[in-house]
Coordinates of C-alpha atoms in Angstrom, one line a residue:
M1 CA 6.0 77.2 -44.0
T2 CA 4.0 77.5 -47.2
D3 CA 2.4 75.0 -49.5
T4 CA 3.7 74.0 -53.0
L5 CA 0.5 74.7 -55.0
A6 CA -0.2 77.4 -57.6
P7 CA -1.6 80.9 -56.5
A8 CA -5.5 80.5 -55.6
N9 CA -8.2 81.2 -57.9
P10 CA -10.2 83.9 -56.1
R11 CA -13.8 82.6 -57.0
R12 CA -16.4 80.7 -55.2
F13 CA -17.2 77.2 -56.4
T14 CA -21.2 76.9 -56.5
A15 CA -20.5 73.1 -56.6
L16 CA -18.8 73.3 -53.1
D17 CA -22.1 74.9 -51.9
V18 CA -24.5 72.2 -53.6
F19 CA -22.2 69.4 -51.7
R20 CA -22.6 70.9 -48.5
G21 CA -26.4 71.3 -49.2
L22 CA -26.8 67.8 -50.3
T23 CA -25.0 66.6 -47.1
V24 CA -27.6 68.6 -44.9
F25 CA -30.4 67.3 -46.9
L26 CA -29.5 64.1 -46.5
M27 CA -28.4 64.3 -42.7
I28 CA -32.0 65.5 -41.8
L29 CA -33.5 62.8 -44.0
V30 CA -31.6 60.0 -41.8
N31 CA -31.9 61.9 -38.5
T32 CA -35.6 62.3 -38.7
A33 CA -36.8 58.7 -40.0
G34 CA -40.9 58.6 -39.6
P35 CA -42.3 56.4 -36.7
G36 CA -44.4 53.6 -37.0
A37 CA -42.2 51.2 -39.3
P38 CA -38.6 50.8 -39.5
A39 CA -36.8 52.9 -42.0
Y40 CA -34.9 51.4 -45.0
A41 CA -31.8 49.7 -43.8
T42 CA -29.5 51.9 -45.8
L43 CA -31.0 54.8 -44.1
V44 CA -30.2 53.8 -40.7
H45 CA -26.6 53.6 -39.2
A46 CA -25.0 50.4 -38.9
K47 CA -25.6 48.9 -35.3
W48 CA -21.7 48.5 -34.6
L49 CA -19.4 47.1 -37.4
G50 CA -20.4 47.6 -41.1
F51 CA -21.1 50.2 -43.6
T52 CA -24.6 52.0 -44.8
L53 CA -25.5 55.1 -46.6
A54 CA -26.6 57.2 -43.3
D55 CA -22.7 56.1 -42.1
A56 CA -21.5 58.4 -45.1
I57 CA -23.1 61.4 -44.1
F58 CA -21.7 62.7 -41.2
P59 CA -18.1 62.5 -42.5
S60 CA -19.4 64.4 -45.8
F61 CA -20.1 67.4 -43.5
L62 CA -16.8 67.4 -42.0
F63 CA -15.6 67.1 -45.2
A64 CA -17.5 70.2 -46.4
M65 CA -16.4 72.0 -43.4
G66 CA -12.6 71.5 -44.4
N67 CA -13.9 72.6 -48.3
A68 CA -15.1 75.8 -46.5
M69 CA -12.1 76.2 -44.3
S70 CA -9.7 76.4 -47.5
F71 CA -11.6 79.5 -48.9
A72 CA -11.9 81.0 -45.5
T73 CA -8.2 81.1 -45.1
R74 CA -7.3 82.4 -48.6
T75 CA -6.6 85.8 -47.3
R76 CA -4.0 85.4 -44.4
I77 CA -4.3 87.4 -41.4
D78 CA -2.3 87.7 -38.2
T79 CA -1.7 84.9 -35.7
A80 CA -3.8 86.6 -32.8
P81 CA -7.1 87.3 -34.4
Y82 CA -7.1 84.0 -36.3
L83 CA -6.7 82.1 -33.2
T84 CA -9.4 84.4 -31.5
R85 CA -11.6 83.7 -34.5
L86 CA -11.1 79.9 -34.3
F87 CA -11.3 79.3 -30.7
K88 CA -14.4 81.7 -30.6
R89 CA -16.2 79.8 -33.5
G90 CA -15.2 76.3 -32.1
A91 CA -16.7 77.1 -28.6
I92 CA -20.2 78.7 -30.1
I93 CA -20.6 75.4 -32.1
F94 CA -19.7 73.2 -29.1
A95 CA -22.0 75.3 -26.7
L96 CA -24.8 75.0 -29.3
G97 CA -24.4 71.1 -29.8
F98 CA -24.6 70.9 -26.0
L99 CA -27.6 73.4 -25.6
M100 CA -29.4 71.5 -28.2
Y101 CA -29.1 68.1 -26.4
W102 CA -30.2 69.8 -22.9
F103 CA -33.3 71.4 -25.0
P104 CA -36.1 71.3 -24.1
F105 CA -34.2 71.6 -20.8
V106 CA -37.4 70.4 -18.6
M107 CA -39.0 66.7 -18.3
R108 CA -42.1 65.3 -17.5
T109 CA -42.7 63.7 -14.2
D110 CA -45.4 62.3 -12.0
D111 CA -45.3 65.9 -10.2
G112 CA -45.1 67.8 -13.7
L113 CA -42.4 69.5 -15.2
A114 CA -39.1 69.5 -13.7
P115 CA -35.8 70.8 -14.9
I116 CA -33.3 68.4 -16.6
P117 CA -30.2 68.3 -14.4
F118 CA -27.0 69.3 -15.9
A119 CA -25.6 65.7 -14.4
L120 CA -27.9 64.0 -17.0
T121 CA -27.0 66.0 -20.1
R122 CA -24.9 64.7 -23.0
V123 CA -21.5 66.4 -23.5
P124 CA -20.3 64.8 -26.8
G125 CA -22.5 65.3 -29.8
V126 CA -22.3 66.0 -33.5
L127 CA -21.8 69.5 -33.2
Q128 CA -19.5 69.1 -30.4
R129 CA -17.3 66.9 -32.7
L130 CA -17.6 69.5 -35.4
A131 CA -15.9 72.2 -33.2
L132 CA -13.5 70.1 -32.1
C133 CA -12.2 69.0 -35.4
Y134 CA -12.8 72.3 -36.9
V135 CA -10.3 74.0 -33.9
A136 CA -7.7 71.0 -34.5
A137 CA -7.8 71.2 -38.2
G138 CA -7.7 75.1 -38.1
L139 CA -4.2 75.1 -36.0
L140 CA -2.8 72.4 -38.4
V141 CA -3.4 74.2 -41.7
R142 CA -2.4 77.4 -40.3
W143 CA 1.3 76.3 -39.8
L144 CA 1.8 73.1 -41.9
D145 CA 2.0 73.0 -45.7
V146 CA 0.6 70.3 -47.9
R147 CA 3.1 67.6 -47.3
A148 CA 3.1 68.2 -43.5
I149 CA -0.8 67.9 -43.5
V150 CA -0.8 64.6 -45.4
I151 CA 1.9 63.3 -42.9
A152 CA -0.4 64.6 -39.9
G153 CA -3.2 62.9 -41.5
I154 CA -1.3 59.6 -41.8
V155 CA -0.2 59.9 -38.1
L156 CA -3.7 60.5 -36.9
L157 CA -5.0 57.4 -38.8
F158 CA -2.3 55.1 -37.5
G159 CA -1.7 56.5 -34.1
Y160 CA -5.7 55.8 -33.4
W161 CA -5.3 52.3 -34.6
A162 CA -2.1 52.0 -32.2
I163 CA -4.0 53.7 -29.3
L164 CA -6.8 51.3 -29.6
L165 CA -4.7 48.0 -30.0
V166 CA -2.4 49.0 -27.2
L167 CA -4.3 50.6 -24.5
S168 CA -7.6 48.6 -24.9
A169 CA -7.7 45.5 -22.8
P170 CA -6.8 42.5 -24.6
G171 CA -9.3 41.7 -27.5
M172 CA -11.5 44.5 -26.7
A173 CA -10.1 47.2 -28.9
Y174 CA -13.1 46.8 -31.1
D175 CA -15.8 46.0 -28.4
K176 CA -18.2 48.8 -27.8
F177 CA -17.8 48.9 -24.3
G178 CA -14.2 47.3 -23.5
T179 CA -12.6 49.7 -25.9
I180 CA -10.3 52.4 -24.7
G181 CA -12.2 55.3 -26.3
T182 CA -15.6 54.1 -24.0
Q183 CA -13.6 53.8 -21.2
L184 CA -12.1 57.2 -21.5
D185 CA -15.5 58.7 -21.8
L186 CA -16.6 56.8 -18.9
W187 CA -13.8 58.2 -16.9
L188 CA -13.8 61.8 -18.1
L189 CA -17.5 62.2 -18.2
G190 CA -19.1 59.7 -16.6
P191 CA -22.4 57.8 -17.9
G192 CA -24.7 60.8 -17.0
H193 CA -22.9 63.0 -19.7
L194 CA -22.9 60.2 -22.7
Y195 CA -25.4 59.1 -25.1
K196 CA -28.5 57.8 -23.3
K197 CA -29.6 55.2 -26.1
D198 CA -26.5 52.9 -26.3
G199 CA -26.0 51.8 -22.7
G200 CA -22.8 54.0 -21.8
F201 CA -21.5 54.1 -25.2
D202 CA -21.1 57.3 -27.0
P203 CA -20.8 57.2 -30.7
E204 CA -19.3 60.8 -30.8
G205 CA -16.8 60.3 -28.1
L206 CA -13.6 62.1 -27.2
L207 CA -10.9 59.4 -28.6
G208 CA -13.1 59.2 -32.0
T209 CA -12.2 62.7 -32.7
L210 CA -8.7 62.1 -33.6
P211 CA -9.6 60.1 -36.9
A212 CA -12.3 62.6 -37.7
I213 CA -9.7 65.5 -37.9
V214 CA -8.6 63.6 -41.1
N215 CA -11.9 64.2 -42.7
V216 CA -11.8 67.6 -42.3
L217 CA -8.1 67.9 -43.5
A218 CA -9.1 66.1 -46.6
G219 CA -11.6 68.4 -47.1
Y220 CA -9.3 71.1 -47.0
L221 CA -6.8 69.8 -49.2
V222 CA -9.5 69.0 -51.9
G223 CA -10.7 72.6 -51.4
L224 CA -7.1 73.9 -52.3
A225 CA -6.7 71.8 -55.1
V226 CA -9.9 73.0 -56.7
Q227 CA -8.9 76.5 -56.2
R228 CA -5.4 76.5 -57.6
G229 CA -5.2 74.0 -60.0
A230 CA -4.3 75.2 -63.4
S231 CA -7.0 73.2 -65.0
L232 CA -10.2 72.3 -63.3
T233 CA -10.9 69.3 -65.7
R234 CA -7.7 67.7 -64.8
T235 CA -8.2 68.6 -61.2
V236 CA -11.5 67.0 -61.4
R237 CA -10.4 63.8 -63.1
M238 CA -7.3 63.5 -60.4
M239 CA -10.1 64.0 -57.3
A240 CA -12.1 60.9 -58.7
L241 CA -8.9 58.7 -59.5
Y242 CA -7.9 59.7 -56.0
G243 CA -11.2 58.9 -54.6
V244 CA -11.3 55.4 -55.9
A245 CA -7.9 55.0 -54.3
F246 CA -9.5 55.9 -51.1
V247 CA -12.2 53.9 -51.2
L248 CA -10.0 50.8 -52.0
A249 CA -7.5 51.6 -49.4
G250 CA -10.2 51.5 -46.8
L251 CA -11.8 48.5 -47.7
A252 CA -8.2 46.7 -48.2
W253 CA -7.7 47.9 -44.6
S254 CA -11.2 47.0 -43.1
P255 CA -10.4 43.2 -42.5
W256 CA -7.8 44.3 -39.8
F257 CA -9.8 47.6 -38.8
P258 CA -13.2 47.1 -39.4
L259 CA -15.4 49.8 -40.8
A260 CA -17.3 51.2 -37.9
K261 CA -19.1 54.7 -37.8
K262 CA -19.6 54.6 -34.1
L263 CA -15.9 53.7 -33.7
W264 CA -15.0 56.1 -36.2
T265 CA -12.2 53.6 -37.3
S266 CA -9.4 54.6 -39.8
S267 CA -10.7 52.5 -42.6
Y268 CA -14.1 54.2 -42.2
V269 CA -12.3 57.3 -42.8
L270 CA -10.5 56.4 -46.1
L271 CA -13.5 55.1 -47.3
T272 CA -15.9 58.0 -46.6
I273 CA -12.9 60.5 -47.9
G274 CA -12.8 58.5 -51.1
I275 CA -16.5 58.8 -51.4
D276 CA -16.7 62.5 -50.9
C277 CA -14.3 63.0 -53.6
I278 CA -15.9 61.2 -56.1
V279 CA -19.2 62.8 -55.3
L280 CA -17.6 66.0 -55.4
A281 CA -15.8 65.3 -58.6
G282 CA -19.2 64.5 -60.1
I283 CA -20.6 67.6 -59.0
I284 CA -17.9 69.9 -60.3
A285 CA -18.1 68.1 -63.4
L286 CA -21.7 68.6 -63.8
V287 CA -22.2 72.1 -62.3
E288 CA -18.7 74.0 -62.9
I289 CA -17.4 72.3 -66.4
A290 CA -20.6 70.8 -68.2
G291 CA -22.3 74.3 -66.7
V292 CA -25.5 72.4 -65.5
K293 CA -27.0 75.0 -63.2
R294 CA -30.8 73.9 -63.2
G295 CA -31.6 72.6 -59.5
T296 CA -28.6 73.6 -57.9
R297 CA -30.4 76.5 -55.9
F298 CA -32.5 74.1 -54.3
F299 CA -29.0 72.7 -52.5
T300 CA -27.0 76.0 -52.0
I301 CA -29.8 77.4 -50.1
L302 CA -29.2 74.5 -47.5
G303 CA -25.4 74.8 -48.2
R304 CA -25.2 78.6 -47.4
N305 CA -27.0 78.3 -44.1
P306 CA -26.1 74.6 -43.0
L307 CA -25.8 75.7 -39.1
A308 CA -28.9 77.0 -38.9
V309 CA -31.1 74.6 -41.0
Y310 CA -29.5 71.7 -39.0
L311 CA -30.2 73.1 -35.5
F312 CA -33.6 74.1 -36.6
S313 CA -34.0 70.6 -37.9
E314 CA -33.1 68.9 -34.5
L315 CA -34.8 71.4 -32.0
F316 CA -38.1 71.6 -34.1
V317 CA -38.8 68.1 -33.9
T318 CA -38.1 67.7 -30.3
A319 CA -40.8 70.6 -29.6
I320 CA -43.3 69.1 -31.6
N321 CA -42.8 65.8 -30.1
L322 CA -43.6 67.2 -26.7
I323 CA -47.3 67.6 -27.6
P324 CA -48.7 64.9 -26.5
V325 CA -51.4 63.3 -29.2
G326 CA -53.4 60.0 -28.4
E327 CA -51.6 57.0 -27.9
D328 CA -48.8 57.6 -30.4
G329 CA -46.7 59.9 -28.4
G330 CA -45.7 63.5 -29.3
L331 CA -47.0 65.2 -32.7
Y332 CA -44.4 63.7 -34.7
G333 CA -45.2 60.4 -33.8
W334 CA -48.8 61.1 -34.5
V335 CA -48.3 62.2 -37.9
G336 CA -45.9 59.6 -39.1
I337 CA -48.2 56.9 -37.9
E338 CA -51.8 58.2 -38.5
I339 CA -51.1 60.0 -41.8
F340 CA -47.7 58.7 -43.4
Q341 CA -48.1 54.9 -42.6
R342 CA -52.0 55.2 -43.6
I343 CA -50.6 56.5 -46.9
A344 CA -47.9 54.3 -47.4
P345 CA -47.5 51.5 -44.7
G346 CA -43.9 50.3 -44.1
A347 CA -40.5 51.6 -44.8
F348 CA -42.0 53.9 -47.4
G349 CA -44.2 55.7 -45.3
S350 CA -41.5 56.0 -42.8
L351 CA -39.4 57.6 -45.8
L352 CA -42.3 60.2 -47.0
C353 CA -42.6 61.1 -43.3
A354 CA -38.6 62.2 -43.1
L355 CA -38.8 63.6 -46.6
A356 CA -41.9 65.9 -45.4
Y357 CA -40.3 67.3 -42.7
T358 CA -36.7 67.8 -44.6
M359 CA -38.9 69.8 -47.0
L360 CA -40.2 72.0 -44.1
C361 CA -36.4 72.7 -43.0
W362 CA -35.3 73.4 -46.3
A363 CA -38.5 75.8 -46.6
V364 CA -36.9 77.3 -43.4
G365 CA -33.9 77.7 -45.1
W366 CA -35.3 79.2 -48.0
W367 CA -37.1 82.0 -46.3
M368 CA -33.6 82.5 -44.3
D369 CA -31.9 82.9 -47.7
R370 CA -34.5 85.3 -48.8
K371 CA -34.0 87.5 -46.2
G372 CA -30.4 87.5 -46.2
L373 CA -30.1 85.6 -43.0
I374 CA -27.2 83.7 -42.3
L375 CA -26.1 82.3 -38.9
K376 CA -22.4 82.4 -38.4
A377 CA -21.0 81.0 -35.1

């Protein structure tokens, strides 16, 4: 089957790399809030139902993945090498995510260091969900046209809602531990392989992957529209209008299917797709149409090497926190409390600490960019 849009524009859009780089920057900033004081509420994920700025970031990463997929599939290759590449990349990303959570592979005990057993290692996670969504979306866009992709997205969103309502215990569809998604994770994986900080609930559980695929598909369709639209100005205008419509649709659905990042509800999917469309439309308008290039390299450095920078950000903060320093625990805790909390006590000091660490990660990305090093799964 073929889609109904015009032939693709072969050029790469800087704005898409800026969008992806901005997403990576915010993801690191949120994930590494400085210790010693609570972070600003908007930079912390909602505890269960609700929505904050932090909740918009992970879906944007999926949306950006879909954008990149639309460019990667411009040149059609035979099915066998396509599937080989798709599953190989998905497997590598999944394995990197698994190893990232297993790191540093040892833990302190009363008898010294001991290996962290496989039975206590988390299986779901951020990169793991990215991998599963990447493979699923890659299969769908290979054989479906634009209309069929839209229908598939609708089926996934309403199908997920139906699964929660029908298969969860009565009244437990949106309960953290009673919902069918948590019960499925506990049955398939067991509590030892799930997120350790939420009492047996995993925010990247298997069932929540279904609606998350739609975030990737939306990014893919937007990427196609940007490439193939006859007028970029008109495409951007329509993208912004669709974005507003998606935001309103998500909010309108939320009284029946509440906004919840940890449950990855379908209303949350619509809201975040809408936000991404509006933000990306604004970036394209500035960078591609108005020609504003100043400052774009700051984000494209991260956008061209997102996997490497994200992995570094997660692994390095874990590594430095293994260095014991006084009563503050690890080195990152000491820096956050003894330096940044002294400079600016409270949430602002926590933000400054996170910003400093994010800039360190950016510097690693800059070095890799300068050396021409790109981590490709």
